[in-house]
Amino acid sequence: GIQVEQSPPDLILQEGANSTLRCNFSDSVNNLQWFHQNPWGQLINLFYIPSGTKQNGRLSATTVATERYSLLYISSSQTTDSGVYFCAVGENFGNEKLTFGTGTRLTIIP
Amino acid sequence: GAGVSQSPSNKVTEKGKDVELRCDPISGHTALYWYRQSLGQGLEFLIYFQGNSAPDKSGLPSDRFSAERTGGSVSTLTIQRTQQEDSAVYLCASTLLGQGADTQYFGPGTRLTVL
């Protein structure tokens, strides 16, 4: 099956800093989502982005499908941004499941 | 409803007992998914429903696990004769169309602890 790798595994930053999280995948995808898992375990949708670029406030994401990677940018980090960020992909049309990466744990220090 | 809901939020059971976990998807969503998150295995797919049918059960770890969906809405995941390795957070998600290229929305999960 498809492999999903996320980097870095851990990231510790001062409040106000910017960060870039990366997701590499091993095959073509028809679905790619970024999630933030908060300290209570809830998976919060950030972006549905199988290709292209999207922005939502301080967050933006870019997926280059032909090169099989996606990037999540967080600008002006806040302590509430702390948590684990997951990238998840769906392989083919008709294959419904999402395959998750192992996540990036982000800690923002005040 | 406003979002995907799951119950119970926490379940503690003894090894060998059966448990039922419930998922209420977003109203109108046709597709429903079960995943689980454990320390050793990360987030992994269990089963997918389109309407009341389950075209993909490939992630169910053993025949002790089963799931059903009724009325194209509520789903129940049943684990028989629970084992300690079943301890995990069980997550449910739903999508509007279930055509693969569709945003999956997740519930808060059920934390299962098998003693």
mmCIF file of C-alpha atoms in Angstrom:
data_model
loop_
_atom_site.group_PDB
_atom_site.id
_atom_site.type_symbol
_atom_site.label_atom_id
_atom_site.label_comp_id
_atom_site.label_asym_id
_atom_site.label_seq_id
_atom_site.Cartn_x
_atom_site.Cartn_y
_atom_site.Cartn_z
ATOM 1 C CA GLY A 1 0.000 0.000 0.000
ATOM 2 C CA ILE A 2 0.893 3.658 -0.119
ATOM 3 C CA GLN A 3 3.527 4.953 2.276
ATOM 4 C CA VAL A 4 3.215 8.338 3.993
ATOM 5 C CA GLU A 5 6.168 9.958 5.702
ATOM 6 C CA GLN A 6 6.053 13.145 7.738
ATOM 7 C CA SER A 7 8.910 15.320 8.864
ATOM 8 C CA PRO A 8 10.114 16.460 11.249
ATOM 9 C CA PRO A 9 8.715 14.089 13.886
ATOM 10 C CA ASP A 10 9.044 16.743 16.579
ATOM 11 C CA LEU A 11 9.295 20.513 16.432
ATOM 12 C CA ILE A 12 9.681 22.953 19.321
ATOM 13 C CA LEU A 13 9.330 26.662 18.574
ATOM 14 C CA GLN A 14 8.934 29.977 20.336
ATOM 15 C CA GLU A 15 5.613 31.748 20.056
ATOM 16 C CA GLY A 16 5.600 33.945 16.974
ATOM 17 C CA ALA A 17 7.897 31.717 14.912
ATOM 18 C CA ASN A 18 7.008 30.235 11.524
ATOM 19 C CA SER A 19 7.181 26.546 10.644
ATOM 20 C CA THR A 20 6.968 24.189 7.686
ATOM 21 C CA LEU A 21 5.762 20.612 8.012
ATOM 22 C CA ARG A 22 6.327 18.141 5.202
ATOM 23 C CA CYS A 23 4.415 15.091 3.979
ATOM 24 C CA ASN A 24 5.874 12.717 1.358
ATOM 25 C CA PHE A 25 3.785 9.968 -0.202
ATOM 26 C CA SER A 26 4.816 7.052 -2.373
ATOM 27 C CA ASP A 27 2.078 6.924 -5.024
ATOM 28 C CA SER A 28 -0.495 9.093 -6.774
ATOM 29 C CA VAL A 29 -3.384 10.238 -4.594
ATOM 30 C CA ASN A 30 -6.903 11.501 -5.089
ATOM 31 C CA ASN A 31 -7.285 12.726 -1.528
ATOM 32 C CA LEU A 32 -4.919 14.487 0.834
ATOM 33 C CA GLN A 33 -5.948 16.029 4.109
ATOM 34 C CA TRP A 34 -4.081 17.821 6.872
ATOM 35 C CA PHE A 35 -5.377 17.448 10.420
ATOM 36 C CA HIS A 36 -4.500 18.970 13.762
ATOM 37 C CA GLN A 37 -5.021 16.639 16.719
ATOM 38 C CA ASN A 38 -5.585 18.758 19.786
ATOM 39 C CA PRO A 39 -4.606 17.743 23.331
ATOM 40 C CA TRP A 40 -8.062 16.169 23.809
ATOM 41 C CA GLY A 41 -7.502 13.857 20.839
ATOM 42 C CA GLN A 42 -9.949 15.506 18.434
ATOM 43 C CA LEU A 43 -8.857 15.447 14.786
ATOM 44 C CA ILE A 44 -9.587 18.864 13.343
ATOM 45 C CA ASN A 45 -9.691 19.303 9.574
ATOM 46 C CA LEU A 46 -7.251 21.906 8.344
ATOM 47 C CA PHE A 47 -7.166 21.386 4.585
ATOM 48 C CA TYR A 48 -8.457 19.083 1.889
ATOM 49 C CA ILE A 49 -5.699 19.565 -0.682
ATOM 50 C CA PRO A 50 -4.899 16.769 -3.185
ATOM 51 C CA SER A 51 -3.245 19.429 -5.351
ATOM 52 C CA GLY A 52 -2.619 23.157 -5.436
ATOM 53 C CA THR A 53 -2.377 25.765 -2.720
ATOM 54 C CA LYS A 54 -4.839 26.905 -0.060
ATOM 55 C CA GLN A 55 -4.701 29.427 2.736
ATOM 56 C CA ASN A 56 -6.756 29.843 5.875
ATOM 57 C CA GLY A 57 -5.622 32.636 8.152
ATOM 58 C CA ARG A 58 -2.148 31.885 9.506
ATOM 59 C CA LEU A 59 -2.149 28.449 7.914
ATOM 60 C CA SER A 60 -1.494 27.543 4.315
ATOM 61 C CA ALA A 61 -0.784 24.332 2.448
ATOM 62 C CA THR A 62 0.670 23.335 -0.885
ATOM 63 C CA THR A 63 0.542 19.938 -2.567
ATOM 64 C CA VAL A 64 2.712 19.139 -5.565
ATOM 65 C CA ALA A 65 1.041 15.953 -6.695
ATOM 66 C CA THR A 66 3.495 15.226 -9.522
ATOM 67 C CA GLU A 67 6.369 15.235 -7.020
ATOM 68 C CA ARG A 68 4.357 13.451 -4.312
ATOM 69 C CA TYR A 69 4.675 15.855 -1.421
ATOM 70 C CA SER A 70 2.667 18.369 0.532
ATOM 71 C CA LEU A 71 3.728 21.186 2.832
ATOM 72 C CA LEU A 72 1.856 22.797 5.707
ATOM 73 C CA TYR A 73 2.948 26.299 6.701
ATOM 74 C CA ILE A 74 2.132 27.828 10.061
ATOM 75 C CA SER A 75 2.985 31.495 10.490
ATOM 76 C CA SER A 76 3.188 33.536 13.705
ATOM 77 C CA SER A 77 2.736 30.424 15.858
ATOM 78 C CA GLN A 78 0.533 30.570 18.961
ATOM 79 C CA THR A 79 0.490 28.223 21.938
ATOM 80 C CA THR A 80 -2.891 26.934 20.756
ATOM 81 C CA ASP A 81 -1.152 25.592 17.647
ATOM 82 C CA SER A 82 0.525 22.944 19.801
ATOM 83 C CA GLY A 83 -0.455 19.353 19.125
ATOM 84 C CA VAL A 84 0.145 16.693 16.525
ATOM 85 C CA TYR A 85 -0.294 17.413 12.826
ATOM 86 C CA PHE A 86 -1.228 14.519 10.578
ATOM 87 C CA CYS A 87 -1.168 14.172 6.833
ATOM 88 C CA ALA A 88 -3.508 11.532 5.411
ATOM 89 C CA VAL A 89 -3.902 10.373 1.820
ATOM 90 C CA GLY A 90 -6.358 8.371 -0.252
ATOM 91 C CA GLU A 91 -4.766 6.311 -3.003
ATOM 92 C CA ASN A 92 -7.156 5.853 -5.897
ATOM 93 C CA PHE A 93 -10.681 6.575 -6.889
ATOM 94 C CA GLY A 94 -12.801 3.821 -5.405
ATOM 95 C CA ASN A 95 -10.299 3.172 -2.634
ATOM 96 C CA GLU A 96 -11.906 5.038 0.182
ATOM 97 C CA LYS A 97 -9.623 4.675 3.147
ATOM 98 C CA LEU A 98 -7.195 7.315 4.335
ATOM 99 C CA THR A 99 -3.650 6.254 5.120
ATOM 100 C CA PHE A 100 -2.109 8.412 7.826
ATOM 101 C CA GLY A 101 1.449 9.503 8.370
ATOM 102 C CA THR A 102 3.021 9.195 11.802
ATOM 103 C CA GLY A 103 2.539 12.890 12.482
ATOM 104 C CA THR A 104 4.600 15.899 13.526
ATOM 105 C CA ARG A 105 4.377 16.872 17.194
ATOM 106 C CA LEU A 106 4.523 20.676 17.429
ATOM 107 C CA THR A 107 5.170 22.382 20.747
ATOM 108 C CA ILE A 108 4.924 26.173 20.933
ATOM 109 C CA ILE A 109 6.641 27.730 23.916
ATOM 110 C CA PRO A 110 5.335 31.077 25.240
ATOM 111 C CA GLY B 1 -26.243 17.030 13.557
ATOM 112 C CA ALA B 2 -23.483 19.576 13.792
ATOM 113 C CA GLY B 3 -20.711 17.013 13.689
ATOM 114 C CA VAL B 4 -19.841 13.356 14.044
ATOM 115 C CA SER B 5 -20.662 12.077 17.513
ATOM 116 C CA GLN B 6 -19.450 8.931 19.238
ATOM 117 C CA SER B 7 -20.421 7.136 22.410
ATOM 118 C CA PRO B 8 -19.300 6.295 24.941
ATOM 119 C CA SER B 9 -16.377 8.714 25.164
ATOM 120 C CA ASN B 10 -14.550 6.280 27.447
ATOM 121 C CA LYS B 11 -14.994 2.565 28.020
ATOM 122 C CA VAL B 12 -13.140 0.401 30.487
ATOM 123 C CA THR B 13 -13.754 -3.312 30.238
ATOM 124 C CA GLU B 14 -12.304 -6.578 31.418
ATOM 125 C CA LYS B 15 -10.483 -8.928 29.117
ATOM 126 C CA GLY B 16 -12.900 -11.348 27.482
ATOM 127 C CA LYS B 17 -15.945 -9.078 27.607
ATOM 128 C CA ASP B 18 -17.774 -7.808 24.521
ATOM 129 C CA VAL B 19 -18.071 -4.071 23.806
ATOM 130 C CA GLU B 20 -20.150 -1.949 21.446
ATOM 131 C CA LEU B 21 -19.071 1.442 20.201
ATOM 132 C CA ARG B 22 -21.495 3.801 18.504
ATOM 133 C CA CYS B 23 -21.056 6.423 15.796
ATOM 134 C CA ASP B 24 -23.567 9.023 14.611
ATOM 135 C CA PRO B 25 -22.337 10.574 11.345
ATOM 136 C CA ILE B 26 -23.076 14.056 10.097
ATOM 137 C CA SER B 27 -26.674 14.183 8.889
ATOM 138 C CA GLY B 28 -26.902 13.424 5.172
ATOM 139 C CA HIS B 29 -23.433 11.899 4.883
ATOM 140 C CA THR B 30 -23.580 8.668 2.913
ATOM 141 C CA ALA B 31 -20.166 7.253 3.756
ATOM 142 C CA LEU B 32 -18.901 6.256 7.192
ATOM 143 C CA TYR B 33 -15.472 5.039 8.283
ATOM 144 C CA TRP B 34 -13.956 3.492 11.393
ATOM 145 C CA TYR B 35 -10.303 3.972 12.326
ATOM 146 C CA ARG B 36 -8.348 3.302 15.465
ATOM 147 C CA GLN B 37 -5.391 5.041 17.020
ATOM 148 C CA SER B 38 -3.006 3.147 19.233
ATOM 149 C CA LEU B 39 0.469 3.908 20.521
ATOM 150 C CA GLY B 40 2.169 1.157 18.611
ATOM 151 C CA GLN B 41 0.269 1.330 15.319
ATOM 152 C CA GLY B 42 -0.631 4.983 14.825
ATOM 153 C CA LEU B 43 -3.881 5.766 13.016
ATOM 154 C CA GLU B 44 -5.174 2.827 10.987
ATOM 155 C CA PHE B 45 -8.257 2.172 8.875
ATOM 156 C CA LEU B 46 -10.712 -0.512 9.981
ATOM 157 C CA ILE B 47 -13.834 -0.494 7.777
ATOM 158 C CA TYR B 48 -15.790 1.690 5.351
ATOM 159 C CA PHE B 49 -19.568 1.865 4.769
ATOM 160 C CA GLN B 50 -21.377 3.279 1.759
ATOM 161 C CA GLY B 51 -24.983 3.418 2.850
ATOM 162 C CA ASN B 52 -25.546 0.210 4.814
ATOM 163 C CA SER B 53 -23.038 -1.826 2.822
ATOM 164 C CA ALA B 54 -19.390 -2.344 3.748
ATOM 165 C CA PRO B 55 -17.363 -2.532 0.514
ATOM 166 C CA ASP B 56 -14.060 -2.484 2.395
ATOM 167 C CA LYS B 57 -13.518 -4.406 5.621
ATOM 168 C CA SER B 58 -9.829 -4.943 4.983
ATOM 169 C CA GLY B 59 -8.645 -3.196 8.134
ATOM 170 C CA LEU B 60 -10.559 -5.280 10.676
ATOM 171 C CA PRO B 61 -7.767 -6.981 12.658
ATOM 172 C CA SER B 62 -9.583 -10.240 13.443
ATOM 173 C CA ASP B 63 -12.958 -11.954 13.306
ATOM 174 C CA ARG B 64 -13.622 -10.674 16.822
ATOM 175 C CA PHE B 65 -14.304 -7.296 15.194
ATOM 176 C CA SER B 66 -17.545 -6.571 13.348
ATOM 177 C CA ALA B 67 -19.520 -3.515 12.381
ATOM 178 C CA GLU B 68 -22.919 -2.693 11.033
ATOM 179 C CA ARG B 69 -24.757 0.368 9.848
ATOM 180 C CA THR B 70 -28.506 0.751 9.812
ATOM 181 C CA GLY B 71 -30.763 3.219 8.034
ATOM 182 C CA GLY B 72 -27.770 4.723 6.300
ATOM 183 C CA SER B 73 -26.960 6.524 9.519
ATOM 184 C CA VAL B 74 -25.813 5.132 12.875
ATOM 185 C CA SER B 75 -23.026 2.565 12.955
ATOM 186 C CA THR B 76 -21.973 0.172 15.702
ATOM 187 C CA LEU B 77 -18.535 -1.385 16.014
ATOM 188 C CA THR B 78 -18.560 -4.547 18.111
ATOM 189 C CA ILE B 79 -15.494 -6.187 19.603
ATOM 190 C CA GLN B 80 -16.047 -9.657 21.024
ATOM 191 C CA ARG B 81 -13.885 -11.292 23.681
ATOM 192 C CA THR B 82 -11.760 -8.168 24.091
ATOM 193 C CA GLN B 83 -8.009 -8.481 24.480
ATOM 194 C CA GLN B 84 -5.546 -6.025 25.983
ATOM 195 C CA GLU B 85 -4.143 -5.252 22.527
ATOM 196 C CA ASP B 86 -7.588 -3.898 21.580
ATOM 197 C CA SER B 87 -6.973 -0.921 23.875
ATOM 198 C CA ALA B 88 -6.967 2.148 21.638
ATOM 199 C CA VAL B 89 -8.982 5.188 20.635
ATOM 200 C CA TYR B 90 -11.619 4.231 18.088
ATOM 201 C CA LEU B 91 -12.451 7.041 15.677
ATOM 202 C CA CYS B 92 -15.375 7.393 13.326
ATOM 203 C CA ALA B 93 -15.506 9.656 10.274
ATOM 204 C CA SER B 94 -18.084 10.501 7.644
ATOM 205 C CA THR B 95 -18.140 12.106 4.217
ATOM 206 C CA LEU B 96 -20.908 13.486 2.089
ATOM 207 C CA LEU B 97 -20.457 11.314 -0.982
ATOM 208 C CA GLY B 98 -17.775 8.762 -0.203
ATOM 209 C CA GLN B 99 -16.232 8.983 -3.640
ATOM 210 C CA GLY B 100 -12.665 9.031 -2.389
ATOM 211 C CA ALA B 101 -12.001 12.625 -3.318
ATOM 212 C CA ASP B 102 -14.009 13.942 -0.395
ATOM 213 C CA THR B 103 -13.268 15.491 2.985
ATOM 214 C CA GLN B 104 -13.539 13.088 5.929
ATOM 215 C CA TYR B 105 -14.819 14.612 9.178
ATOM 216 C CA PHE B 106 -13.885 12.871 12.395
ATOM 217 C CA GLY B 107 -15.697 12.382 15.662
ATOM 218 C CA PRO B 108 -14.087 12.795 19.102
ATOM 219 C CA GLY B 109 -13.416 9.078 19.467
ATOM 220 C CA THR B 110 -14.053 6.389 22.064
ATOM 221 C CA ARG B 111 -11.130 5.532 24.317
ATOM 222 C CA LEU B 112 -11.241 1.793 25.025
ATOM 223 C CA THR B 113 -9.199 0.332 27.844
ATOM 224 C CA VAL B 114 -9.108 -3.434 28.284
ATOM 225 C CA LEU B 115 -7.862 -4.511 31.697
#
